[in-house]
Short mmCIF file of C-alpha atoms and ligand atoms in Angstrom, two decimals:
data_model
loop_
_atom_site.label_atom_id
_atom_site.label_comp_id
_atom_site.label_asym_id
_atom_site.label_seq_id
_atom_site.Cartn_x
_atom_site.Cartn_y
_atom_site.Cartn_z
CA UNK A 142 123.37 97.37 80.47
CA UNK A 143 123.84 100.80 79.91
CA UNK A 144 119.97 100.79 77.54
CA UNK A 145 118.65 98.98 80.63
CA UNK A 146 115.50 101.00 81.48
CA UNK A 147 114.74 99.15 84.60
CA UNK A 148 117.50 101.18 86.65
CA UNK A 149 117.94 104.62 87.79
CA UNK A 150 120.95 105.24 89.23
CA UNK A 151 122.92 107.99 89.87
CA UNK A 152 126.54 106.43 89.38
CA UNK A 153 125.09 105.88 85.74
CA UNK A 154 124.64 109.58 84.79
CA UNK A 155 127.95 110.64 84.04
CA UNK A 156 127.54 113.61 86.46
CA UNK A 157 124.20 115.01 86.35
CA UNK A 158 122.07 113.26 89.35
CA UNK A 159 119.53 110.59 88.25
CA UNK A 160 118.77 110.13 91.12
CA UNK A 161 114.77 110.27 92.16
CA UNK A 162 113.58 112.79 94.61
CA UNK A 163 110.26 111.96 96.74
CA UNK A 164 108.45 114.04 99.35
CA UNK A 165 106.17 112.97 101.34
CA UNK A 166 104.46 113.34 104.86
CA UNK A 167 105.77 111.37 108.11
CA UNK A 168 103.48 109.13 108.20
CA UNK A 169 101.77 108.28 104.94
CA UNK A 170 100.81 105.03 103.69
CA UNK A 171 101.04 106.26 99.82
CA UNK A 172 104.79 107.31 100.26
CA UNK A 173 105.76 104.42 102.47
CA UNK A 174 104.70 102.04 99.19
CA UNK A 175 106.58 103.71 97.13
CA UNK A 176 109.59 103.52 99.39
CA UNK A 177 109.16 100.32 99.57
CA UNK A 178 108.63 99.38 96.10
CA UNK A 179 111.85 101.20 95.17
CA UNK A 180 113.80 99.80 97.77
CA UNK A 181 113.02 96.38 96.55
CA UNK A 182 113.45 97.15 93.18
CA UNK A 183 116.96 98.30 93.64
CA UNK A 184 116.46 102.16 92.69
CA UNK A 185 118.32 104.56 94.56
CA UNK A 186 116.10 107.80 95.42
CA UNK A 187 116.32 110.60 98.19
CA UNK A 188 113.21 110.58 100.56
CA UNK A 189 112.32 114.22 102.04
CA UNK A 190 109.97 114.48 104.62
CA UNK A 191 107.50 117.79 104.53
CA UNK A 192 107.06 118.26 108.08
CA UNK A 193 106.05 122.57 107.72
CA UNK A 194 104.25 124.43 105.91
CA UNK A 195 106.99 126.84 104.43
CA UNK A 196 108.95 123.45 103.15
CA UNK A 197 105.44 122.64 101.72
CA UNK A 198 104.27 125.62 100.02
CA UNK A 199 108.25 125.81 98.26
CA UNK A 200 107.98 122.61 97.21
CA UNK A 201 104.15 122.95 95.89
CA UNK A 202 103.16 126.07 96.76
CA UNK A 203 100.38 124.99 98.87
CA UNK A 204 99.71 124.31 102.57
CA UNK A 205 100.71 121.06 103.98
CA UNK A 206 97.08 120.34 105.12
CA UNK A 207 95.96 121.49 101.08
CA UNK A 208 99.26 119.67 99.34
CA UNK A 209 98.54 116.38 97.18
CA UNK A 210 101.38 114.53 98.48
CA UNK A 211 103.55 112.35 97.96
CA UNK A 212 105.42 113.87 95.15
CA UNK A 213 107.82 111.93 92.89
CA UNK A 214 110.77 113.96 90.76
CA UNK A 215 111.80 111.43 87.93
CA UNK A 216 115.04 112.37 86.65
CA UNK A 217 114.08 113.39 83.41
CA UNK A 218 112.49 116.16 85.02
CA UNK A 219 108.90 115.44 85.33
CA UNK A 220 106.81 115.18 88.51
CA UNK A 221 104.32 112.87 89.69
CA UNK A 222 102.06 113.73 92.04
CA UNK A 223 100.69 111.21 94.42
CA UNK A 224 101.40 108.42 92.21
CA UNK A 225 100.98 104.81 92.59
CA UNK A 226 103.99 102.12 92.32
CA UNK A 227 103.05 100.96 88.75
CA UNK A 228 102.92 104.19 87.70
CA UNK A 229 106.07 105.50 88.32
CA UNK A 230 107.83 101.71 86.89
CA UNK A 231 105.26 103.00 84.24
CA UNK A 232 106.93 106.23 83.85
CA UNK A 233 110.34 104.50 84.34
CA UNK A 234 109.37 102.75 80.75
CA UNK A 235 109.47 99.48 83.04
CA UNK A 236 106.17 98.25 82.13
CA UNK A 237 106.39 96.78 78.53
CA UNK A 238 104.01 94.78 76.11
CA UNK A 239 104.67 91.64 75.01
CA UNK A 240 106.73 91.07 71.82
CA UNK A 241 105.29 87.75 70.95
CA UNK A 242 101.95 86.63 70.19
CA UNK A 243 102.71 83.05 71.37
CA UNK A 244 105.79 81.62 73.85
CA UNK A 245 107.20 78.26 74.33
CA UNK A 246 107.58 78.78 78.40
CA UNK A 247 105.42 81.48 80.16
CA UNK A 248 106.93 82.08 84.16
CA UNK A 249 104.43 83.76 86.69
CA UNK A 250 106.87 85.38 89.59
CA UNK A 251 109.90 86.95 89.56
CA UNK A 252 111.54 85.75 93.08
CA UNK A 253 113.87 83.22 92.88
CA UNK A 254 112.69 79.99 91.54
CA UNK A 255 110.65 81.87 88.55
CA UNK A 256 114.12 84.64 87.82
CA UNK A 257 116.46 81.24 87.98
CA UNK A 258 113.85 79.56 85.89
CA UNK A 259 113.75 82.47 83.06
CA UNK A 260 117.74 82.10 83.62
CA UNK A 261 117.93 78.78 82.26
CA UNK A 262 115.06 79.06 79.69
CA UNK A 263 116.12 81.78 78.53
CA UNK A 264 119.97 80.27 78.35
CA UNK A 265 118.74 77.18 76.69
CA UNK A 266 116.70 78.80 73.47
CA UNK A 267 113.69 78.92 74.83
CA UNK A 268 111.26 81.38 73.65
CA UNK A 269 110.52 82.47 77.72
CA UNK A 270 108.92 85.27 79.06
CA UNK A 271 108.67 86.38 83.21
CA UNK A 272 105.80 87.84 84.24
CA UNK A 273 105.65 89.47 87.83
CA UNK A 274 103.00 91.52 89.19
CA UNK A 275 104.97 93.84 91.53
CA UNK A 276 108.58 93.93 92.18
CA UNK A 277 111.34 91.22 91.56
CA UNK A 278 112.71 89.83 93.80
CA UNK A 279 110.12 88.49 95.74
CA UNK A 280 110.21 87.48 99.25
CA UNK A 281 113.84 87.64 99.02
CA UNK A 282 113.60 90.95 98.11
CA UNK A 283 112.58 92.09 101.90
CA UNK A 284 115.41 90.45 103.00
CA UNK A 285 118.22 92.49 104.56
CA UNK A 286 120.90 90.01 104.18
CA UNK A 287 120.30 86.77 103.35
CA UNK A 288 123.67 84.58 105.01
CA UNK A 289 123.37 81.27 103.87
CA UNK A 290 123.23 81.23 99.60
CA UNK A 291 126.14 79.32 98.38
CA UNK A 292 128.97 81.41 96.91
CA UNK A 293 128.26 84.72 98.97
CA UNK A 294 130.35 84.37 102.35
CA UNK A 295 129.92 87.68 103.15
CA UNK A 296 126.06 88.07 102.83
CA UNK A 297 124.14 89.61 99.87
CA UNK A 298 121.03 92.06 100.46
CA UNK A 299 118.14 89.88 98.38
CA UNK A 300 117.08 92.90 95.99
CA UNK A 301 120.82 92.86 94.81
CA UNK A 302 120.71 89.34 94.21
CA UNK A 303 117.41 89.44 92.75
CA UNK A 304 118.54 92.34 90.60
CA UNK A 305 121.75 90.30 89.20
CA UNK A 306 119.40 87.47 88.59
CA UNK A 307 117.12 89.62 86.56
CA UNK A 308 120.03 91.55 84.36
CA UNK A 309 121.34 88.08 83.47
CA UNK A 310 117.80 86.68 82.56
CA UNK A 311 117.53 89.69 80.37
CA UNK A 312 121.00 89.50 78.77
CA UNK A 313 120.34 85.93 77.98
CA UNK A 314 116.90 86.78 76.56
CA UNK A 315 114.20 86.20 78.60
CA UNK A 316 111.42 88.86 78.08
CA UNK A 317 110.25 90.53 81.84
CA UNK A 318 106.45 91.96 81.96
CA UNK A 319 106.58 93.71 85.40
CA UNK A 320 102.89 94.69 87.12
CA UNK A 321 101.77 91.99 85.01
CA UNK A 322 99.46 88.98 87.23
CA UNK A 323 97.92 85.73 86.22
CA UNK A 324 94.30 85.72 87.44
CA UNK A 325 93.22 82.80 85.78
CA UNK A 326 94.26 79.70 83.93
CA UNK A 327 92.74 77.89 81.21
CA UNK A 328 94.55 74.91 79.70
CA UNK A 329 93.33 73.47 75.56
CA UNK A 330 95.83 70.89 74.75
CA UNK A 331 99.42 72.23 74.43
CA UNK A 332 97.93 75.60 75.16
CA UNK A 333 98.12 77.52 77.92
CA UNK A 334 95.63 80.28 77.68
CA UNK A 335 96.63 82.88 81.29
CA UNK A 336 94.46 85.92 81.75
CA UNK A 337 96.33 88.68 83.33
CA UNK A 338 95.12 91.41 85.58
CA UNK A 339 95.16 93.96 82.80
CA UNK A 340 92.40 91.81 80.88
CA UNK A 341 94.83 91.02 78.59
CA UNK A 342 95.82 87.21 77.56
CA UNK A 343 99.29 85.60 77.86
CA UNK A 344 99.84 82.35 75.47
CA UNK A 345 102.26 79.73 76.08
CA UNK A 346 103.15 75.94 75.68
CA UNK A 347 104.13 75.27 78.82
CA UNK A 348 104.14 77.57 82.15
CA UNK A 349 105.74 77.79 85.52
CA UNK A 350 104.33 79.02 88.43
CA UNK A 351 106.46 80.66 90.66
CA UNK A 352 104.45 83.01 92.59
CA UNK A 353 105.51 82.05 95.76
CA UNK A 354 103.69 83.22 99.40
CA UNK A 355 101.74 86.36 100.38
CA UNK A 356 102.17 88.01 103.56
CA UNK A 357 99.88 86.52 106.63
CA UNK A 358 97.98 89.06 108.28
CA UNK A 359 97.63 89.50 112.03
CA UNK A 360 93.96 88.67 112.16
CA UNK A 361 93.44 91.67 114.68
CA UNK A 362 90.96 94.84 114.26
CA UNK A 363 91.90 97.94 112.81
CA UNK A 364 94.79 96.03 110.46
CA UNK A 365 93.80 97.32 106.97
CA UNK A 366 93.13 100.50 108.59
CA UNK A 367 96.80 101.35 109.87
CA UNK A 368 98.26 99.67 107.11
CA UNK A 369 101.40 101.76 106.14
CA UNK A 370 100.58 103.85 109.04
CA UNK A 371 102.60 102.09 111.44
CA UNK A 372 101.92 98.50 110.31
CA UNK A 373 103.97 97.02 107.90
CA UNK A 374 104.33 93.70 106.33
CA UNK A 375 107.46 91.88 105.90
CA UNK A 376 110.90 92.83 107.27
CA UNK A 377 111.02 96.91 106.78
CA UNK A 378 114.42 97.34 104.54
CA UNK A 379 113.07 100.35 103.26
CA UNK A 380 111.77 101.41 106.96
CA UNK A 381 115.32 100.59 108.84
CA UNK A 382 116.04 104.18 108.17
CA UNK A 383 113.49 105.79 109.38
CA UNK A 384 112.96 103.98 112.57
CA UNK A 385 116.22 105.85 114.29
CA UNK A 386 115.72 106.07 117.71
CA UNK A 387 112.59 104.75 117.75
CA UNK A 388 111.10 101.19 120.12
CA UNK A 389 109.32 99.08 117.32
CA UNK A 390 107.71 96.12 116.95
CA UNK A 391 108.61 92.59 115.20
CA UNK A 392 106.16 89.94 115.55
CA UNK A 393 107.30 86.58 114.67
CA UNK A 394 109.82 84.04 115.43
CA UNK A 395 110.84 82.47 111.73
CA UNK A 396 114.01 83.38 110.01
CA UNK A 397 112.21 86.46 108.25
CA UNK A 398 111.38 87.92 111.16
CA UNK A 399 115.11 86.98 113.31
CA UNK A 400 116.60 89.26 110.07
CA UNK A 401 114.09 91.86 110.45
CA UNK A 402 115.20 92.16 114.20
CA UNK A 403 118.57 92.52 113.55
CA UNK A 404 118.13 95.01 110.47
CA UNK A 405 116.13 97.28 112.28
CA UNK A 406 117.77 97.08 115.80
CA UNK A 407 120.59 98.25 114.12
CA UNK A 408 118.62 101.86 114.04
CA UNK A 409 116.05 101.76 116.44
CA UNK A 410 116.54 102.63 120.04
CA UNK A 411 114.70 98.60 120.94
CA UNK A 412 112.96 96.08 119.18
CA UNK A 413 110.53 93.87 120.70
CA UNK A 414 110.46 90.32 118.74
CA UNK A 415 106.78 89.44 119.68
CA UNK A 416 106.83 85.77 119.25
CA UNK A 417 103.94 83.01 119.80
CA UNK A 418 106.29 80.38 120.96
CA UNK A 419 108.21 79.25 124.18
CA UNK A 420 111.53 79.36 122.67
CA UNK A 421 113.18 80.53 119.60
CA UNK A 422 115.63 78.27 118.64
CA UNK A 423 112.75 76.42 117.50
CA UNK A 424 111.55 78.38 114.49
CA UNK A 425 115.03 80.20 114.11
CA UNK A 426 118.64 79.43 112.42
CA UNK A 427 120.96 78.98 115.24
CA UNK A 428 123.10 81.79 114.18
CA UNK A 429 120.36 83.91 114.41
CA UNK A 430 119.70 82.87 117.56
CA UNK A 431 122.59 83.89 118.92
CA UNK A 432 123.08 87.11 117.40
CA UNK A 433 119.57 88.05 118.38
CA UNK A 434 120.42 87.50 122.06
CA UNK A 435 123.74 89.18 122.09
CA UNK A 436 121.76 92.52 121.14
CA UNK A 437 121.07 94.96 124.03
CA UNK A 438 118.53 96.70 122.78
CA UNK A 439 116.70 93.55 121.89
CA UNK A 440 113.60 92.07 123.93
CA UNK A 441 111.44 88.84 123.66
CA UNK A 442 108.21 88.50 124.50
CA UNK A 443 107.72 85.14 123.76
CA UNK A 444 104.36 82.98 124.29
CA UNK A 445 103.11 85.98 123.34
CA UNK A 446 100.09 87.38 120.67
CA UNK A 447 99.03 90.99 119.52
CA UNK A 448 95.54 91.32 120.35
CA UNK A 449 94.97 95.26 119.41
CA UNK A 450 96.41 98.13 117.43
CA UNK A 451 95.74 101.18 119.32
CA UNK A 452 96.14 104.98 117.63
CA UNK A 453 94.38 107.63 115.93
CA UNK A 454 95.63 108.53 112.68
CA UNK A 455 98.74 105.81 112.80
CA UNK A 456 99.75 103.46 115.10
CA UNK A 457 101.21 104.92 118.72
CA UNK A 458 100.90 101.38 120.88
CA UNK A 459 100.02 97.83 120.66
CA UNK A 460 98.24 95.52 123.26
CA UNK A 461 99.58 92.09 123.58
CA UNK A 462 98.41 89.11 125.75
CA UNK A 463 100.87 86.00 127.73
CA UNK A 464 99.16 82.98 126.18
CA UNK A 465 101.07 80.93 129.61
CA UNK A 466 100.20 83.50 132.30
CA UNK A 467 96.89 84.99 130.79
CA UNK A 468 99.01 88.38 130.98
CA UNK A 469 98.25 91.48 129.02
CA UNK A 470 100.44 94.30 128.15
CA UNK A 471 100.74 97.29 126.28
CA UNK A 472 103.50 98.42 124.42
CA UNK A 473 103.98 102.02 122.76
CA UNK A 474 105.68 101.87 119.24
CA UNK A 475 104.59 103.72 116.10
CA UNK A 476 106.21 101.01 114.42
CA UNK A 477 105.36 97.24 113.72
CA UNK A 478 106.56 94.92 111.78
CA UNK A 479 104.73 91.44 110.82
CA UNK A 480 106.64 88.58 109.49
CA UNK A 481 104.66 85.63 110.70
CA UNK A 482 104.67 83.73 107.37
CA UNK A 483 102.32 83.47 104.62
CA UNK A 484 100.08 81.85 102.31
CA UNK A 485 100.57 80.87 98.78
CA UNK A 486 99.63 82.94 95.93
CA UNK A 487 97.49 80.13 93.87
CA UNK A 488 93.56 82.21 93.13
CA UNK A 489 94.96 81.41 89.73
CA UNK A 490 94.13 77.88 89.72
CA UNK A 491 90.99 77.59 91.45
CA UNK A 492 88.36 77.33 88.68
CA UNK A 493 90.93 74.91 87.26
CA UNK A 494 92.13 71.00 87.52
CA UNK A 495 95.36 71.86 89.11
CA UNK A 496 95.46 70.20 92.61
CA UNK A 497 96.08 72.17 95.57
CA UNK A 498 96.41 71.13 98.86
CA UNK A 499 94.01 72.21 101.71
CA UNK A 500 96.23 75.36 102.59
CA UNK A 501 96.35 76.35 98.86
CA UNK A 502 99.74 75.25 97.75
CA UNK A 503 100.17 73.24 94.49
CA UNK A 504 100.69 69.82 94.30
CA UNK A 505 103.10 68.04 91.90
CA UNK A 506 104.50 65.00 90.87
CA UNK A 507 105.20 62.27 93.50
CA UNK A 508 102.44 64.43 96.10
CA UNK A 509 99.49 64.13 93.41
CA UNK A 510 96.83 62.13 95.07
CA UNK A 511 95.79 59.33 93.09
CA UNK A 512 92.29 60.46 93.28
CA UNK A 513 92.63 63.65 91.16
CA UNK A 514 95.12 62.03 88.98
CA UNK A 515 92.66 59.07 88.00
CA UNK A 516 90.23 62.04 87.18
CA UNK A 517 92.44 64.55 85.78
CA UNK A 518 95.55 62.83 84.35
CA UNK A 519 95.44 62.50 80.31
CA UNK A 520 98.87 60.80 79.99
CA UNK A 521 100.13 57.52 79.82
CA UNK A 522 103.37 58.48 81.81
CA UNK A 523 103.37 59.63 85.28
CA UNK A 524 103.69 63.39 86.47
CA UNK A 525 107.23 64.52 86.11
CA UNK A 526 108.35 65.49 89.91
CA UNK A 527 107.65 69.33 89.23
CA UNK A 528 104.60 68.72 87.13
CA UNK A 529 101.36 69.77 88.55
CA UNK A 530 97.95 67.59 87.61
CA UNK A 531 98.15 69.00 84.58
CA UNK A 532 100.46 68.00 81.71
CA UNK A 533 103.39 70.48 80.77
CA UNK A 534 101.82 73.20 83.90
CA UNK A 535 104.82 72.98 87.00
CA UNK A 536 105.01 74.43 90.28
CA UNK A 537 108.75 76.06 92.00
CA UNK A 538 109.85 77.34 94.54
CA UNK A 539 108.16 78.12 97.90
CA UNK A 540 104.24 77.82 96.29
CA UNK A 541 104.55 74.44 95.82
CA UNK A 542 103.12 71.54 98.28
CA UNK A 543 106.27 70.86 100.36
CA UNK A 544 108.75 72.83 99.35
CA UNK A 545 111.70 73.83 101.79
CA UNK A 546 111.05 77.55 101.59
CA UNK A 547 114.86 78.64 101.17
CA UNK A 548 116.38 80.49 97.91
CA UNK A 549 118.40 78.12 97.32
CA UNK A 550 116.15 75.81 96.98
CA UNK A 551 113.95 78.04 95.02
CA UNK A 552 116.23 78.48 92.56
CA UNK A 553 117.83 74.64 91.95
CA UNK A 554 113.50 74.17 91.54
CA UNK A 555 113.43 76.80 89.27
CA UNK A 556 116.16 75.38 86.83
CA UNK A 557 114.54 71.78 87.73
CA UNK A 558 111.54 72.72 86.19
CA UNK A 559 112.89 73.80 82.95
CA UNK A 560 114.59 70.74 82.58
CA UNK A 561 111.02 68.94 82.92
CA UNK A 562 110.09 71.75 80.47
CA UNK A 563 112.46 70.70 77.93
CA UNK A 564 110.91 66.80 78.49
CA UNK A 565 107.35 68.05 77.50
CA UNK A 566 108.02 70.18 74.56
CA UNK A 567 109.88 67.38 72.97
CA UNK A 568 107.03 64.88 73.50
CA UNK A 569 104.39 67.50 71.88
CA UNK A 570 106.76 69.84 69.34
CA UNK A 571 109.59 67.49 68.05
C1 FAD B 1756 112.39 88.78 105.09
C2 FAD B 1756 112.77 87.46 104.53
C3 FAD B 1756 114.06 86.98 104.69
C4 FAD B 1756 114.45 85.76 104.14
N1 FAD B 1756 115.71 85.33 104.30
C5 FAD B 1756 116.13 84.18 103.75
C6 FAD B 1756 117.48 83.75 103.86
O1 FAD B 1756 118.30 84.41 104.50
N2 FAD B 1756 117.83 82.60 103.26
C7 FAD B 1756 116.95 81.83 102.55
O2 FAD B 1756 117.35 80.82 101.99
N3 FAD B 1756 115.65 82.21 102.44
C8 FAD B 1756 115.22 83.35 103.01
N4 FAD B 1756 113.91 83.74 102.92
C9 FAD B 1756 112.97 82.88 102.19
C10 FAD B 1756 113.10 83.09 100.68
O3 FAD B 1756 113.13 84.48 100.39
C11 FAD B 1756 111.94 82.43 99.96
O4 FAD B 1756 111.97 81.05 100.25
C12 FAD B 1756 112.07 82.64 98.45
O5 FAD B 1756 112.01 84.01 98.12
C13 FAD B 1756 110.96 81.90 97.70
O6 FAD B 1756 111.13 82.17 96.34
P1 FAD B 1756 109.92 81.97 95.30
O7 FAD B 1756 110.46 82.43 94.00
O8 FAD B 1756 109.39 80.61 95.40
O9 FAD B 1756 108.73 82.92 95.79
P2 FAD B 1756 108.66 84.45 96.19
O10 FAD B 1756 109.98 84.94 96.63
O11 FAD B 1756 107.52 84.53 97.14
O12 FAD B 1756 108.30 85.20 94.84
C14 FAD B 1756 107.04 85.06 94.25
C15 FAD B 1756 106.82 86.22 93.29
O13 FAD B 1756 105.62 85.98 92.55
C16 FAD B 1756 104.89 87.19 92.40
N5 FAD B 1756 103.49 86.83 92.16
C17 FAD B 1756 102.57 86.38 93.05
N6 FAD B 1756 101.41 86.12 92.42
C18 FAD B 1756 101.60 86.41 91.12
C19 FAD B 1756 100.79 86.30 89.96
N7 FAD B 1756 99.53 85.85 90.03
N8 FAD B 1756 101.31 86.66 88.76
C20 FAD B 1756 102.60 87.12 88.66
N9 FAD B 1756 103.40 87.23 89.73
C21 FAD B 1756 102.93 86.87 90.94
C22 FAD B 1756 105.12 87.90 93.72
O14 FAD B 1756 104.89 89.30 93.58
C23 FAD B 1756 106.59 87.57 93.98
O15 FAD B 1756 107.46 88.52 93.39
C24 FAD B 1756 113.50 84.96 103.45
C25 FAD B 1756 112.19 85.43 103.29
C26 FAD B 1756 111.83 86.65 103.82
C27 FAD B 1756 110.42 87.13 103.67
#
């Protein structure tokens, strides 16, 4: 993989560092994306903070209240200043055009269901290509270490699966189009007509949707505000490192937020798991559970919401209320975490005859109502089990109507749905 532009890495250098160099201001929302986008993307870089002026004017030459900051040293040499996530994969030569003006299989999302689906496509001859709109990996990409995928007994951090997954899609063929989105689909025939967010059009025979959940927000004032600034969604892997001896925040009681816990209370001096429920071992894996409570510097405050983010430029404390006891209480951490869950990625398909459910998910196969299939269905035969209401258009993987929300599971979809894949083609192109 040596041509592979998608990493940088300084083990691959032979001696000179590739590594990339950013600096950046304590707390700044621009820097902390681009942390985190690297981090998920499996790029090794060095993160300097510019805390003075002198370290400020020799790296720039300016003050640090005048300095356009964050700065990003590629290691070719060039600098980027203050640059956004999809341009530095830009400047990484990450972000590619299509090479085809037509495809048998288009995939939107590159976690786990739509990576294992461009696997097998790719594997079986298909003429496939992935399309992901941020960084692969997906969900699992946040995750620290994920414990329970079959044939990894020891663990595996989910951006190093993810970024296995995606070398062997490539090596079997599949075509990746990172910061690429499907806004819209249109269907004519055995024609799938996507627009992407870059106005440009994707065609295909057949598509998957893989584009899994979004982040739920808190729902509390001054959110999209401290964004970055203290508040951050998902479980922090990028932001375990920085959090040394500091009390933060975790709100939620899932699995996502039980990993997040033990990730960052690994660093931080305590972690308070701010949890809506009486008990966890309702919404968390059992050995979770018990590794949670075996941590010290570990605290629940369960039955328990954030009502307010309090700070001036970035967060400093958080107000919380006792839904049992009608309790409020304030606690000081310039860090939070949310992980409480999400909602499926599916705009796509609203102008459209795909069926989704009343929360938004897609609905395939044996869940299609019969009402929208006696209006929608063209075919003789019945949805295959992956199939949404429209023929040769499927659903994997955690945005589908009741789907177990595990990788695993995302992935045996993913491969599923190319084998359903296969099915149509033949019935249209053979
Ligand atoms: C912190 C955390 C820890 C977890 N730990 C575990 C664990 O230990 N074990 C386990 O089994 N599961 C775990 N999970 C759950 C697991 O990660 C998810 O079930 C899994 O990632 C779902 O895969 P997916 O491919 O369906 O969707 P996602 O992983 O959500 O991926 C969807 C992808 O689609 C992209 N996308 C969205 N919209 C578009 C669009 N319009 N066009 C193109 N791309 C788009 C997104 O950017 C994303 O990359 C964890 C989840 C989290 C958040």
């Amino acid at each position: 993989m040596s041509d592979d532009p998608h990493f940088v890495d300084s083990t691959r250098s032979g001696g000179t560092s590739r590594t990339l160099r950013m600096y950046g201001r304590r707390d700044s929302r621009d820097a902390y994306a681009l942390r985190d986008y690297l981090t998920r993307s499996v790029v090794s870089y060095e993160w300097t903070e510019i805390e003075t002026d002198l370290a400020c004017y020799a790296l720039t030459g300016q003050s640090l209240h005048d300095a356009a900051l964050p700065i990003v040293d590629l290691p070719n040499g060039s600098r980027l200043v203050q640059p956004t996530p999809a341009e530095v994969a830009a400047r990484l030569g990450w972000v590619m055009r299509p090479q085809h003006r037509e495809y048998d299989l288009s995939i939107y999302g590159a976690g786990p269901a739509g990576l294992s689906a461009a696997v097998y496509a790719a594997s079986e001859g298909l003429k496939v290509v992935l399309l992901e709109r941020e960084a692969v990996g997906g969900q699992a990409g946040y995750s620290s270490l994920i414990e329970n995928y079959l044939g990894f007994p020891d663990g595996i951090r989910g951006s190093d699966l993810a970024e296995r997954a995606r070398q062997q899609a490539i090596a079997f063929g599949a075509e990746l189009l990172l910061m690429r989105g499907g806004t819209h689909g249109e269907f004519q025939g055995d024609r799938m007509i996507a627009t992407l967010n870059d106005g440009t059009t994707m065609i295909s025979h057949s598509n998957i949707c893989a584009t899994g959940v979004e982040w739920r927000r808190l729902g509390v004032a001054r959110e999209d505000e401290l964004l970055g600034l203290g508040v951050f969604y998902g479980a922090g892997t990028s932001e375990a490192a920085h959090c040394s001896g500091e009390d933060v925040i975790v709100v939620g009681g899932g699995n996502s937020a039980g990993q997040a816990v033990l990730n960052l209370s690994a660093q931080a001096r305590s972690v308070t798991m701010v949890v809506r429920g009486a008990d966890l071992s309702a919404t968390l894996s059992s050995y979770l559970v018990s590794r949670i409570k075996n941590r010290t510097n570990v605290r629940l405050a369960l039955n328990s919401s954030v009502t307010e983010l309090l700070g001036d430029a970035s967060l400093e404390s958080v107000a919380t209320i006792d839904s049992h006891t009608g309790e409020r209480g304030l606690l000081k951490a310039r860090k939070l975490f949310v992980c409480i869950g999400g909602a499926p990625n599916t705009d796509w398909a609203r102008d459209t005859s795909i069926e989704r459910d009343h929360l938004g998910y897609l609905v395939t196969g044996p869940d299609l109502s019969r009402a929208h299939l006696r209006d929608h269905w063209p075919l003789e035969r019945a949805p295959f089990y992956l199939e949404t209401s429209v023929p040769g258009s499927f659903a994997a993987g955690d945005v589908r109507r009741n789907s177990v929300k595990r990788v695993a599971s995302g992935v045996g979809e993913g491969a599923m749905a190319v084998a359903f894949v296969h099915r149509f083609l033949s019935e249209h192109f053979v």
